[in-house]
Tab-separated table of C-alpha atoms in Angstrom:
chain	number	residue	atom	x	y	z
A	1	UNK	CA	-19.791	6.337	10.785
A	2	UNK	CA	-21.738	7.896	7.552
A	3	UNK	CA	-21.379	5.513	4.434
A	4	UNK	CA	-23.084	5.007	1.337
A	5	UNK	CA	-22.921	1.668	1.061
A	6	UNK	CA	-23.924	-0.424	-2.506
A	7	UNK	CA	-24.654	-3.962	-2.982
A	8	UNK	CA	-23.576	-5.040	-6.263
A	9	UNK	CA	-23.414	-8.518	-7.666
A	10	UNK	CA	-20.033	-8.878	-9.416
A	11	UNK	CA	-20.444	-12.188	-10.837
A	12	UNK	CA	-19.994	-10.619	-14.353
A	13	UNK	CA	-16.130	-9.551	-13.330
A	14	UNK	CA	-14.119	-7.476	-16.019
A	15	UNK	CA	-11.690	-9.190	-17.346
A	16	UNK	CA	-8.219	-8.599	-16.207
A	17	UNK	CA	-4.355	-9.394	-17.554
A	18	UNK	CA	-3.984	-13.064	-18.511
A	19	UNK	CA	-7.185	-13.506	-20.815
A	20	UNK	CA	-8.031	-9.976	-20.751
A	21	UNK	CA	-8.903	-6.717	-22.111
A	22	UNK	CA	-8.918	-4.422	-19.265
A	23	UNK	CA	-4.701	-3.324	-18.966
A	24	UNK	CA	-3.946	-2.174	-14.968
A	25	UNK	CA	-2.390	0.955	-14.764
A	26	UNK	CA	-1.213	-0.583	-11.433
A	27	UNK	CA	1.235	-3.173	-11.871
A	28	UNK	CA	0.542	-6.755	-11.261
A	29	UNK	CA	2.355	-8.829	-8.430
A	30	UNK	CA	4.856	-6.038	-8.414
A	31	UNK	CA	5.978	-4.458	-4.908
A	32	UNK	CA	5.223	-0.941	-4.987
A	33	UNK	CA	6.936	0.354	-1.766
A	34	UNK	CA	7.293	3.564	0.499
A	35	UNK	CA	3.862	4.650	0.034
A	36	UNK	CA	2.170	7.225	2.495
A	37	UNK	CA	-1.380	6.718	3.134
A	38	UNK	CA	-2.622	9.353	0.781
A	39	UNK	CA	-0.378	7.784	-2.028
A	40	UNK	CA	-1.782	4.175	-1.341
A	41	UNK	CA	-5.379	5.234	-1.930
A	42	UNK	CA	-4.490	7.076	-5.034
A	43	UNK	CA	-3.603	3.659	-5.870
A	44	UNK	CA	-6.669	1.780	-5.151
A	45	UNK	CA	-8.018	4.342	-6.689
A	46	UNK	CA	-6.923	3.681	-9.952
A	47	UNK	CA	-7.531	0.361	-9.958
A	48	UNK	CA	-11.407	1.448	-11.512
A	49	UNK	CA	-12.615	-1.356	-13.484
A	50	UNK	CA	-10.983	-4.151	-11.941
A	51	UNK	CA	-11.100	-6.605	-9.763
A	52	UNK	CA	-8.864	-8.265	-7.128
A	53	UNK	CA	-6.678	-8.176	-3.809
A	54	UNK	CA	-4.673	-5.492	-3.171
A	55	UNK	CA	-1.905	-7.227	-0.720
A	56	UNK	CA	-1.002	-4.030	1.749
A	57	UNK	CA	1.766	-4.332	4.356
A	58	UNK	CA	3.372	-1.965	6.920
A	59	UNK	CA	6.410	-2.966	9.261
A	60	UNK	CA	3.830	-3.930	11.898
A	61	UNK	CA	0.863	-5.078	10.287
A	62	UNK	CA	-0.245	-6.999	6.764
A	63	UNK	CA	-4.063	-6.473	5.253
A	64	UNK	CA	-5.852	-7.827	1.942
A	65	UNK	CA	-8.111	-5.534	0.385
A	66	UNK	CA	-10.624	-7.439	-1.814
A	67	UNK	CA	-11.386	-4.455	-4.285
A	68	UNK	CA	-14.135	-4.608	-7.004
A	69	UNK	CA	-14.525	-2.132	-9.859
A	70	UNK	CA	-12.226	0.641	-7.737
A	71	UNK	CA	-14.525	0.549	-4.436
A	72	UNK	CA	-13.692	-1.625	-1.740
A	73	UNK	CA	-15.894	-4.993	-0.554
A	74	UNK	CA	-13.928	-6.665	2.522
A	75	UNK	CA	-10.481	-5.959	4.052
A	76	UNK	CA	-9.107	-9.002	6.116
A	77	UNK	CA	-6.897	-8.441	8.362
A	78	UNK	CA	-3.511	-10.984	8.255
A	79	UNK	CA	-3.417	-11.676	11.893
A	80	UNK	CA	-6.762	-11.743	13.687
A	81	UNK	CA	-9.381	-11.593	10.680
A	82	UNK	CA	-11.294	-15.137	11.605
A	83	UNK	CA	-10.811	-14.767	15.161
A	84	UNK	CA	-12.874	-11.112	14.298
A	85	UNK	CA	-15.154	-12.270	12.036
A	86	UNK	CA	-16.535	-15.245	13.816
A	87	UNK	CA	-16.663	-12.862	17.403
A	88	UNK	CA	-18.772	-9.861	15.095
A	89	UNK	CA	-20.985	-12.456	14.056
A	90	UNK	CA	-21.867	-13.945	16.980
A	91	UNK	CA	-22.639	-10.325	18.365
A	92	UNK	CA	-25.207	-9.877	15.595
A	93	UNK	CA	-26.560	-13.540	16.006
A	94	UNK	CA	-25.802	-13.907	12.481
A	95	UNK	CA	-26.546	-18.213	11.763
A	96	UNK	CA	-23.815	-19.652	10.044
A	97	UNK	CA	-23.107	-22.928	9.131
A	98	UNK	CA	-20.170	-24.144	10.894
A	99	UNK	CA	-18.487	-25.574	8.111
A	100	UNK	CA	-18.233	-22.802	6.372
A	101	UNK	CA	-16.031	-20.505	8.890
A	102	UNK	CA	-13.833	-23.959	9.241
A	103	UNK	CA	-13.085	-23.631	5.357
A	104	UNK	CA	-12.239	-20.049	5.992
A	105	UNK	CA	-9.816	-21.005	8.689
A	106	UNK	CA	-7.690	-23.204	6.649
A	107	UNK	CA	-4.328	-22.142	5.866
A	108	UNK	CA	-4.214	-23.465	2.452
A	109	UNK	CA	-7.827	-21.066	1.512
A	110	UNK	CA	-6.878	-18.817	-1.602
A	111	UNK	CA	-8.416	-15.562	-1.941
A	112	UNK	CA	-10.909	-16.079	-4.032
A	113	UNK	CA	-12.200	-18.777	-2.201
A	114	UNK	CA	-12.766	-16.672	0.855
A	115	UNK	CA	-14.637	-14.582	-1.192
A	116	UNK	CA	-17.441	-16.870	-1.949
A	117	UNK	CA	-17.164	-18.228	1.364
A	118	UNK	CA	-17.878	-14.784	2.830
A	119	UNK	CA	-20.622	-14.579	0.006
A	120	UNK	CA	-22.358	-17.328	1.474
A	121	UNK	CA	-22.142	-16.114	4.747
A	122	UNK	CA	-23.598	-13.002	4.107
A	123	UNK	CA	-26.029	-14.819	1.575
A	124	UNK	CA	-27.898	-16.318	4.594
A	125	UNK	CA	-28.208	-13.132	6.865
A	126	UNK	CA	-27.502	-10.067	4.568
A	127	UNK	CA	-29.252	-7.507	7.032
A	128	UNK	CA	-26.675	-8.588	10.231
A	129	UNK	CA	-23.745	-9.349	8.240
A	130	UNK	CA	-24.054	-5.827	6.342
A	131	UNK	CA	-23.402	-4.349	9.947
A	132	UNK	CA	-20.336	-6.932	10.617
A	133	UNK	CA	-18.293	-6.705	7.152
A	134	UNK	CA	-18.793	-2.982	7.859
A	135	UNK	CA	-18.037	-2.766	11.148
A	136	UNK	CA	-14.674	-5.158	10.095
A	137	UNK	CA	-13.930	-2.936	6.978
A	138	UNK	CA	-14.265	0.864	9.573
A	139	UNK	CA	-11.963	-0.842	12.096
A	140	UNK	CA	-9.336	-2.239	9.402
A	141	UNK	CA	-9.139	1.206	7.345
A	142	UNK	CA	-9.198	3.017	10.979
A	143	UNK	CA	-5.589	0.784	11.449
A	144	UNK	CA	-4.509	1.373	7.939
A	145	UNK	CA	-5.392	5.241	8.650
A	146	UNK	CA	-3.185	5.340	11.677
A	147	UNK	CA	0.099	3.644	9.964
A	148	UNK	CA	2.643	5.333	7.798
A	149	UNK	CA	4.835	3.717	5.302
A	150	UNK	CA	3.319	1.707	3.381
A	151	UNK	CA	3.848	-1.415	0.855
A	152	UNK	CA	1.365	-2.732	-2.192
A	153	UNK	CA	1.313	-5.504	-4.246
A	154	UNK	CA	-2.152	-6.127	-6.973
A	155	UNK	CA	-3.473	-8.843	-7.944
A	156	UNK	CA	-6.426	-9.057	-10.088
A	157	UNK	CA	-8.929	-12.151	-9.902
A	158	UNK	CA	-8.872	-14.334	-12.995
A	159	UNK	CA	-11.965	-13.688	-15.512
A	160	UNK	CA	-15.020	-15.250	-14.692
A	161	UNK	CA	-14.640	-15.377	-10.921
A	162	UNK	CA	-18.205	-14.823	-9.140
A	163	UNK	CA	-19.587	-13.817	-5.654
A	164	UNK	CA	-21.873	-11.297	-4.421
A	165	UNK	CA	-20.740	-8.955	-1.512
A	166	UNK	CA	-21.568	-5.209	-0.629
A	167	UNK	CA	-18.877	-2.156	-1.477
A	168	UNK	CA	-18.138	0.836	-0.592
A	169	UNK	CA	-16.727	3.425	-2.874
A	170	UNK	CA	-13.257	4.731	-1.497
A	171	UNK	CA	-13.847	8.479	-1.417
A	172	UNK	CA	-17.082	7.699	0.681
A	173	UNK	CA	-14.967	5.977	2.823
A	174	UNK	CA	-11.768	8.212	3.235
A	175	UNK	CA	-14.501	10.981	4.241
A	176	UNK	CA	-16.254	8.904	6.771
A	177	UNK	CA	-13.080	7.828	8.201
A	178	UNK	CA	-11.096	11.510	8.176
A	179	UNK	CA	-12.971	13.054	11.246
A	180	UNK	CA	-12.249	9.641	13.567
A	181	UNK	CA	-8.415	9.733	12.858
A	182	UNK	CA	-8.592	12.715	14.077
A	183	UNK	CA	-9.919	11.562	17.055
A	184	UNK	CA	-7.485	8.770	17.541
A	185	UNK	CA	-4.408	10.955	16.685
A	186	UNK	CA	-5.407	13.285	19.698
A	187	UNK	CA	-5.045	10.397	21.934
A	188	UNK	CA	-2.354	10.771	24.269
A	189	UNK	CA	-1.380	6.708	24.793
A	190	UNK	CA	-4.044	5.339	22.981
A	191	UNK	CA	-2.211	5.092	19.046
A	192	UNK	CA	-3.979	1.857	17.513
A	193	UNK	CA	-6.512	-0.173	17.674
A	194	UNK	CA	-4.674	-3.070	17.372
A	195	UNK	CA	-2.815	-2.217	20.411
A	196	UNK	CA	-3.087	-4.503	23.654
A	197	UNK	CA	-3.922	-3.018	27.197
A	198	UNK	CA	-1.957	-4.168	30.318
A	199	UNK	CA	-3.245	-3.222	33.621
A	200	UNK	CA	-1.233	-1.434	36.322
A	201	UNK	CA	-3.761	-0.597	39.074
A	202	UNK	CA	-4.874	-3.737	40.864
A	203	UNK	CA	-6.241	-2.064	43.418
A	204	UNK	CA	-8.502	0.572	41.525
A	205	UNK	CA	-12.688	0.251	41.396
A	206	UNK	CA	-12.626	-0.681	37.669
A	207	UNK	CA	-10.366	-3.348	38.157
A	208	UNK	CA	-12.586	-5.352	40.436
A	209	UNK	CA	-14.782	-5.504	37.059
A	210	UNK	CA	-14.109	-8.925	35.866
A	211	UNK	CA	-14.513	-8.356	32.659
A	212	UNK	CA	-12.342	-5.189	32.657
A	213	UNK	CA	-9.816	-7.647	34.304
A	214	UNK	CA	-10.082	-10.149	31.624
A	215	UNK	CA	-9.371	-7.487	29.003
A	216	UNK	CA	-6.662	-5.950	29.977
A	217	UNK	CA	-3.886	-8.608	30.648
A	218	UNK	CA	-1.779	-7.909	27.468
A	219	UNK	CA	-3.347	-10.155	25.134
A	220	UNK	CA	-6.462	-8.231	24.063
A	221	UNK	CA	-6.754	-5.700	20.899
A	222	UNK	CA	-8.593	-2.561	22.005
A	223	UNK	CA	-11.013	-3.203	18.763
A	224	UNK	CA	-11.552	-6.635	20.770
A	225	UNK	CA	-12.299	-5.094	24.067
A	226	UNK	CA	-14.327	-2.245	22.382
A	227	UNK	CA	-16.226	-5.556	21.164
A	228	UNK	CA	-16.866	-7.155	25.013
A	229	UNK	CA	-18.397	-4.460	26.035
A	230	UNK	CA	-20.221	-3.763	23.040
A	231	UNK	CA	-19.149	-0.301	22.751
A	232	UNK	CA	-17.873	2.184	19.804
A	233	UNK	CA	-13.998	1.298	19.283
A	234	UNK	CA	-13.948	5.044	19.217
A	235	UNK	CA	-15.732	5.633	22.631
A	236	UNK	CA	-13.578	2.199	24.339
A	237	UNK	CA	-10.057	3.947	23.041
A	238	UNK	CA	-11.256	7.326	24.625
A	239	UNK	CA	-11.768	5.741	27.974
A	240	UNK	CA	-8.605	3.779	27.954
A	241	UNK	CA	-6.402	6.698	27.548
A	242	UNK	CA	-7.921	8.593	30.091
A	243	UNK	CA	-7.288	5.261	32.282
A	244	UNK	CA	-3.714	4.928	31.263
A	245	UNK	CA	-3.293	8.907	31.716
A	246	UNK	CA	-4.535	8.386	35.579
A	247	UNK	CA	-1.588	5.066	35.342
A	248	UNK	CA	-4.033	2.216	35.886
A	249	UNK	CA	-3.314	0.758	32.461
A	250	UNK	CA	-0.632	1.047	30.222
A	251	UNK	CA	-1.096	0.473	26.512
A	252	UNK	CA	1.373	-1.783	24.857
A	253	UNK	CA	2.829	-0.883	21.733
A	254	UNK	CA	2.383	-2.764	18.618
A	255	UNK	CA	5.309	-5.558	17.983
A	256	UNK	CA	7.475	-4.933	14.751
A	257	UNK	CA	6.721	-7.500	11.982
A	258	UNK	CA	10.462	-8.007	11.302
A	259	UNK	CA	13.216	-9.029	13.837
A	260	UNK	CA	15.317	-6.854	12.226
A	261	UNK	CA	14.130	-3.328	13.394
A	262	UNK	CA	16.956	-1.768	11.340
A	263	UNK	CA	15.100	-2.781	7.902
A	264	UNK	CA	11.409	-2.202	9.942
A	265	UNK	CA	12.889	1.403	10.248
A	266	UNK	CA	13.535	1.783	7.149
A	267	UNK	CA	9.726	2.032	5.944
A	268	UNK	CA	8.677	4.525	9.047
A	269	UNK	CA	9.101	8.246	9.303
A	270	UNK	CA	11.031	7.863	12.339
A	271	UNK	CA	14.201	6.921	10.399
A	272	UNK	CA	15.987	9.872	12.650
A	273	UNK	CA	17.251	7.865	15.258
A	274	UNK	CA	17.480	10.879	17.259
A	275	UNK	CA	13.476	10.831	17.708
A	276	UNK	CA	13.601	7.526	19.315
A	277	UNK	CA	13.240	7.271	23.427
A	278	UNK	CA	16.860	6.836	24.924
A	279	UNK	CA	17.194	3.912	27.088
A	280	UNK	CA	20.149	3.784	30.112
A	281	UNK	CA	21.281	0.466	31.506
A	282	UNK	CA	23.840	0.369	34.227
A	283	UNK	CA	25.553	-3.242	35.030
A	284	UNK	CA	28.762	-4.554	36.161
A	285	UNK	CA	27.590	-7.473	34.316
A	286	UNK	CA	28.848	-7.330	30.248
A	287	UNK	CA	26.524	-10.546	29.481
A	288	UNK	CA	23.494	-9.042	30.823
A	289	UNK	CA	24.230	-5.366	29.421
A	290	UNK	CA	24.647	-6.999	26.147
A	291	UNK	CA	21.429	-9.235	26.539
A	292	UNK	CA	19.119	-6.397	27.526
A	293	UNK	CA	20.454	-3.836	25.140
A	294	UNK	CA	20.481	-6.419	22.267
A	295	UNK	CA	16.378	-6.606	23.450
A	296	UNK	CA	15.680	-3.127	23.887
A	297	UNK	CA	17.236	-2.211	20.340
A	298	UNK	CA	15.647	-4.920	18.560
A	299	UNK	CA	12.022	-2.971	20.484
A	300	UNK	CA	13.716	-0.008	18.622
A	301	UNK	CA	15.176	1.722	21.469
A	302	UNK	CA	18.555	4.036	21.510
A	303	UNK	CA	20.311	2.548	24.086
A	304	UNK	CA	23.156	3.895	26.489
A	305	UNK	CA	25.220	0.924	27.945
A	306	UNK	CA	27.277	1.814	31.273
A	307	UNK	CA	29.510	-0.387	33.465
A	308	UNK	CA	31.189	1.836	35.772
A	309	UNK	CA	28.048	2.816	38.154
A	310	UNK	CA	30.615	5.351	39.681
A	311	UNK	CA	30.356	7.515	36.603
A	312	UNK	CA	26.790	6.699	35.682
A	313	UNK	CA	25.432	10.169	36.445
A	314	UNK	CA	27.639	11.851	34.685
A	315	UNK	CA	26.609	9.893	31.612
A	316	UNK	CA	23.071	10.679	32.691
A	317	UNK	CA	23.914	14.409	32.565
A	318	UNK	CA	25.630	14.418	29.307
A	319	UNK	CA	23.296	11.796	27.299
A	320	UNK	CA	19.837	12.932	28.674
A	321	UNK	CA	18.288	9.563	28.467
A	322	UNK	CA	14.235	8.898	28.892
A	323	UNK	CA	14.791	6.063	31.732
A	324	UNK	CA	17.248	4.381	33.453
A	325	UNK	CA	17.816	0.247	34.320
A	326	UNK	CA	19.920	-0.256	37.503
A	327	UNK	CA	21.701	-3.109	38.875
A	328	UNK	CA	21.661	-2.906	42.813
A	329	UNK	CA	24.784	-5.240	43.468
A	330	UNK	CA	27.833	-3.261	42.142
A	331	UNK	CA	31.484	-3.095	43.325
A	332	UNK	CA	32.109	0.944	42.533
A	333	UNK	CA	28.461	2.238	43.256
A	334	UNK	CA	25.924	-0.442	44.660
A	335	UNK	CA	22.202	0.855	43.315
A	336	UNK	CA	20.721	2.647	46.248
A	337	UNK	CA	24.035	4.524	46.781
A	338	UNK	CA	23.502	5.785	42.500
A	339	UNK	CA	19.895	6.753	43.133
A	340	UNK	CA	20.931	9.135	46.152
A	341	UNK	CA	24.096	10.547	43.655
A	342	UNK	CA	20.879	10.758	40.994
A	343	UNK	CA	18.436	12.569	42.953
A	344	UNK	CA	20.860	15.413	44.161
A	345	UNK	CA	21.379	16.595	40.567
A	346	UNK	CA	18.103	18.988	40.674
A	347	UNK	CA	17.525	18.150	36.737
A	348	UNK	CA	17.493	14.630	37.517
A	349	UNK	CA	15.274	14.255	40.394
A	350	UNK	CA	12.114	13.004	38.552
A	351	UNK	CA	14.441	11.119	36.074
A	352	UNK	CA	12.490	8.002	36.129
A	353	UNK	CA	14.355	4.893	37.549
A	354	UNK	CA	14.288	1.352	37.533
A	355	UNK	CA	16.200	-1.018	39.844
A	356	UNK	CA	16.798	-4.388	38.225
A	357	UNK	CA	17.662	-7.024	40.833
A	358	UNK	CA	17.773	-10.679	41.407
A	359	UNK	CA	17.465	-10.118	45.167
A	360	UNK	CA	13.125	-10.014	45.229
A	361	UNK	CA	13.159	-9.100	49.123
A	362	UNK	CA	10.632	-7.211	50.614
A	363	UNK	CA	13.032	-4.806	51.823
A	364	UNK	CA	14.617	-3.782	48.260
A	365	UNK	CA	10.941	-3.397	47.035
A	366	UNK	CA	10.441	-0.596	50.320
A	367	UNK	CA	13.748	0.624	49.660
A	368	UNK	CA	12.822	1.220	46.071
A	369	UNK	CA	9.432	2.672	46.795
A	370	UNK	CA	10.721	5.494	49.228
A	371	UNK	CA	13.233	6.447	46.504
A	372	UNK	CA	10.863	6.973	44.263
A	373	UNK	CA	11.813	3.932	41.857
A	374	UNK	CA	10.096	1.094	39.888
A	375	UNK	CA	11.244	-2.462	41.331
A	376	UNK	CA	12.057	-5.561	38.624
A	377	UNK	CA	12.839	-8.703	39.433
A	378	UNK	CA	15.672	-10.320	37.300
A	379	UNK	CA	13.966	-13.806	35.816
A	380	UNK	CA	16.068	-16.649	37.447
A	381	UNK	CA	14.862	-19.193	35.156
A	382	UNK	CA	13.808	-19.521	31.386
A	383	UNK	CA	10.452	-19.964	32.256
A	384	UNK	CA	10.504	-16.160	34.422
A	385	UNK	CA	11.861	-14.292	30.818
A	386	UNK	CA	8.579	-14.159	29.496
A	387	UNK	CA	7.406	-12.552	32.289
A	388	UNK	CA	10.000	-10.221	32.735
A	389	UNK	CA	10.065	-8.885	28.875
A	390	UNK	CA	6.560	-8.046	29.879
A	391	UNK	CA	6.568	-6.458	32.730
A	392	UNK	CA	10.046	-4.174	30.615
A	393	UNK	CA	7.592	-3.187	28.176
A	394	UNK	CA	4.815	-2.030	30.650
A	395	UNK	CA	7.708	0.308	32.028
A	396	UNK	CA	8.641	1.928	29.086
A	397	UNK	CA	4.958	1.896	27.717
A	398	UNK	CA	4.538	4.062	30.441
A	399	UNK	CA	7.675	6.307	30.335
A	400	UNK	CA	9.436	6.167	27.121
A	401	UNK	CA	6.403	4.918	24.485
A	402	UNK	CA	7.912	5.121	20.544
């Protein structure tokens, strides 16, 4: 990544609103929604002269930008920015003192104090830490690059507020960043670097890496993995959507911020319902039809609920939907009986299917496998639904991604 980076020292801050005489075209502590990205750095853009946090949220994801004099010195990241910051610095060997990324880590730590805390850190080590708060700042605009819908709020720092970190001007960095969102937006499965990888392929050669192993069980951002094996995020995102093209991983998509995906919609282009992946669920049951429906539409799935398994390919024919979730106990229809009544219908014969059971046998996993189907297990206990939401959203990951 090409930047033209500047180290200023902006202890002699302009003065903003509230004992000032700089006035923000941007309004203060006002919510300035439905931005695109282009319209959001106009923005920061205008926000020459002063100095402050620039609160930005998406329906997934929530960033601070610290901005001085219209260029940009940090962006931390709501979610995982200590976690980050204290891995990146350990990569560099940068020395800290302990007590300082403990200050950081309380809850209660305003803005401006993180600041100066971050201008000590990179006080002792400026070399190394110039490569982390870069490195921090490419990967956080590389995840604001790839959202859409946008939300600001400005906040300017009081007058007289001091610390000393590096910026970067914004048009330097919308050019540096253009060509690698590119990239990312050529990706088949790979979307985000905040996206977690799951692994499918047990049996493959990379997956007898242990650190590859590690990695990829759901919990790990691909900027994090990029990270562990101390590779470009760029080059790390490349390899895992080849990998999850060949099937041996399957990248998760990112969780909404809001439980209400109705209102998440709302701020994302996709507010045509008819662009989101249709789910099918067939199931005598109306408890666990409403149950898994009420999940998958809260994931932001269309959904297609069916009781009568004897007329379930019909509704398959008619509604077209991206996968279908199949009891195998049913009084009209039982499961493998449907799949058979499926895969005659020459349009539907690689529809892809899913039996959902609470028989686990051996022989409904075979059965399953020879007609070409996934297998789930129904979670018998409280303790088995985290596994099984999982496992759901490795599925459709892999055959009906949003």
């Amino acid at each position: 990544m090409t930047q033209i980076s500047q180290e200023n020292d902006a202890s002699n801050l302009p003065k903003d609103k509230g004992g000032s005489n700089q006035i923000s075209i941007v309004p203060i502590g006002e919510v300035i929604p439905n931005l695109t990205y282009s319209s959001l750095m106009v923005m920061l853009r205008l926000l020459e002269n002063h100095t402050g946090i620039a609160k930005i949220e998406t329906s997934r994801l929530s960033w601070k930008v610290f901005i001085h004099d219209g260029s940009i010195a940090f962006i931390e990241d709501k979610y995982e920015f200590l976690p980050t910051l204290t891995r990146k610095l350990k990569i560099q060997k940068v020395q800290t003192q302990p007590d300082l990324l403990q200050k950081i880590a309380k809850k209660a730590t305003s803005s401006i104090e993180i600041c100066r805390l971050l201008s000590e850190i990179y006080a002792q080590d400026r070399e190394n830490c110039l490569t982390v708060f870069k490195e921090i700042l490419f990967e956080n605009l590389l995840a604001i690059s790839l959202e859409k819908k946008f939300s600001l709020v400005w906040n300017p720092f009081p007058s007289g507020t001091q610390f000393i970190l590096p910026i970067w001007q914004i048009p330097d960095l919308e050019n540096a960043i253009g060509k690698v969102v590119q990239q990312w937006r050529n990706f088949s499965y790979v979307r985000h670097p905040y996206q977690t990888v799951q692994l499918l392929d047990n049996e493959c050669g990379i997956a007898q890496v242990p650190l590859f192993t590690q990695v990829t069980n759901g919990k790990y951002r691909i900027s994090e993995i990029a990270d562990r094996f101390q590779q470009h995020i760029t080059r790390t995102a490349l390899k895992l959507d080849k990998l999850a093209e060949n099937r041996t991983v399957a990248i998760l998509p990112l969780p909404l911020q809001s439980s209400n995906i109705h209102d998440s919609l709302a701020i994302d282009d996709n507010t045509d319902t008819g662009l989101l992946p249709k789910v099918m669920i067939v199931d005598d049951s109306p408890v666990l039809l409403k149950q898994f429906g009420d999940l998958l539409t809260k994931w932001g799935y269309q959904i297609i609920l069916v009781n009568d398994s004897a007329h379930a390919t019909k509704q398959i024919l008619l509604e077209k939907p991206n996968i279908v979730f199949m009891d195998i106990n049913m009084p009209d229809l039982n499961g493998f009986e449907l799949i058979k009544q499926i895969r005659r219908q020459p349009s539907l014969a690689n529809i892809p299917l899913v039996l959902v059971t609470s028989e686990n046998s051996i022989a409904n996993n075979f059965r399953a496998k020879w007609a070409n189907c996934r297998f789930l297990s129904k979670p018998r206990t409280s303790n088995d639904i985290q596994q099984f939401r999982e496992q759901v959203r490795i599925i459709l990951q892999e055959f009906a991604p949003i």
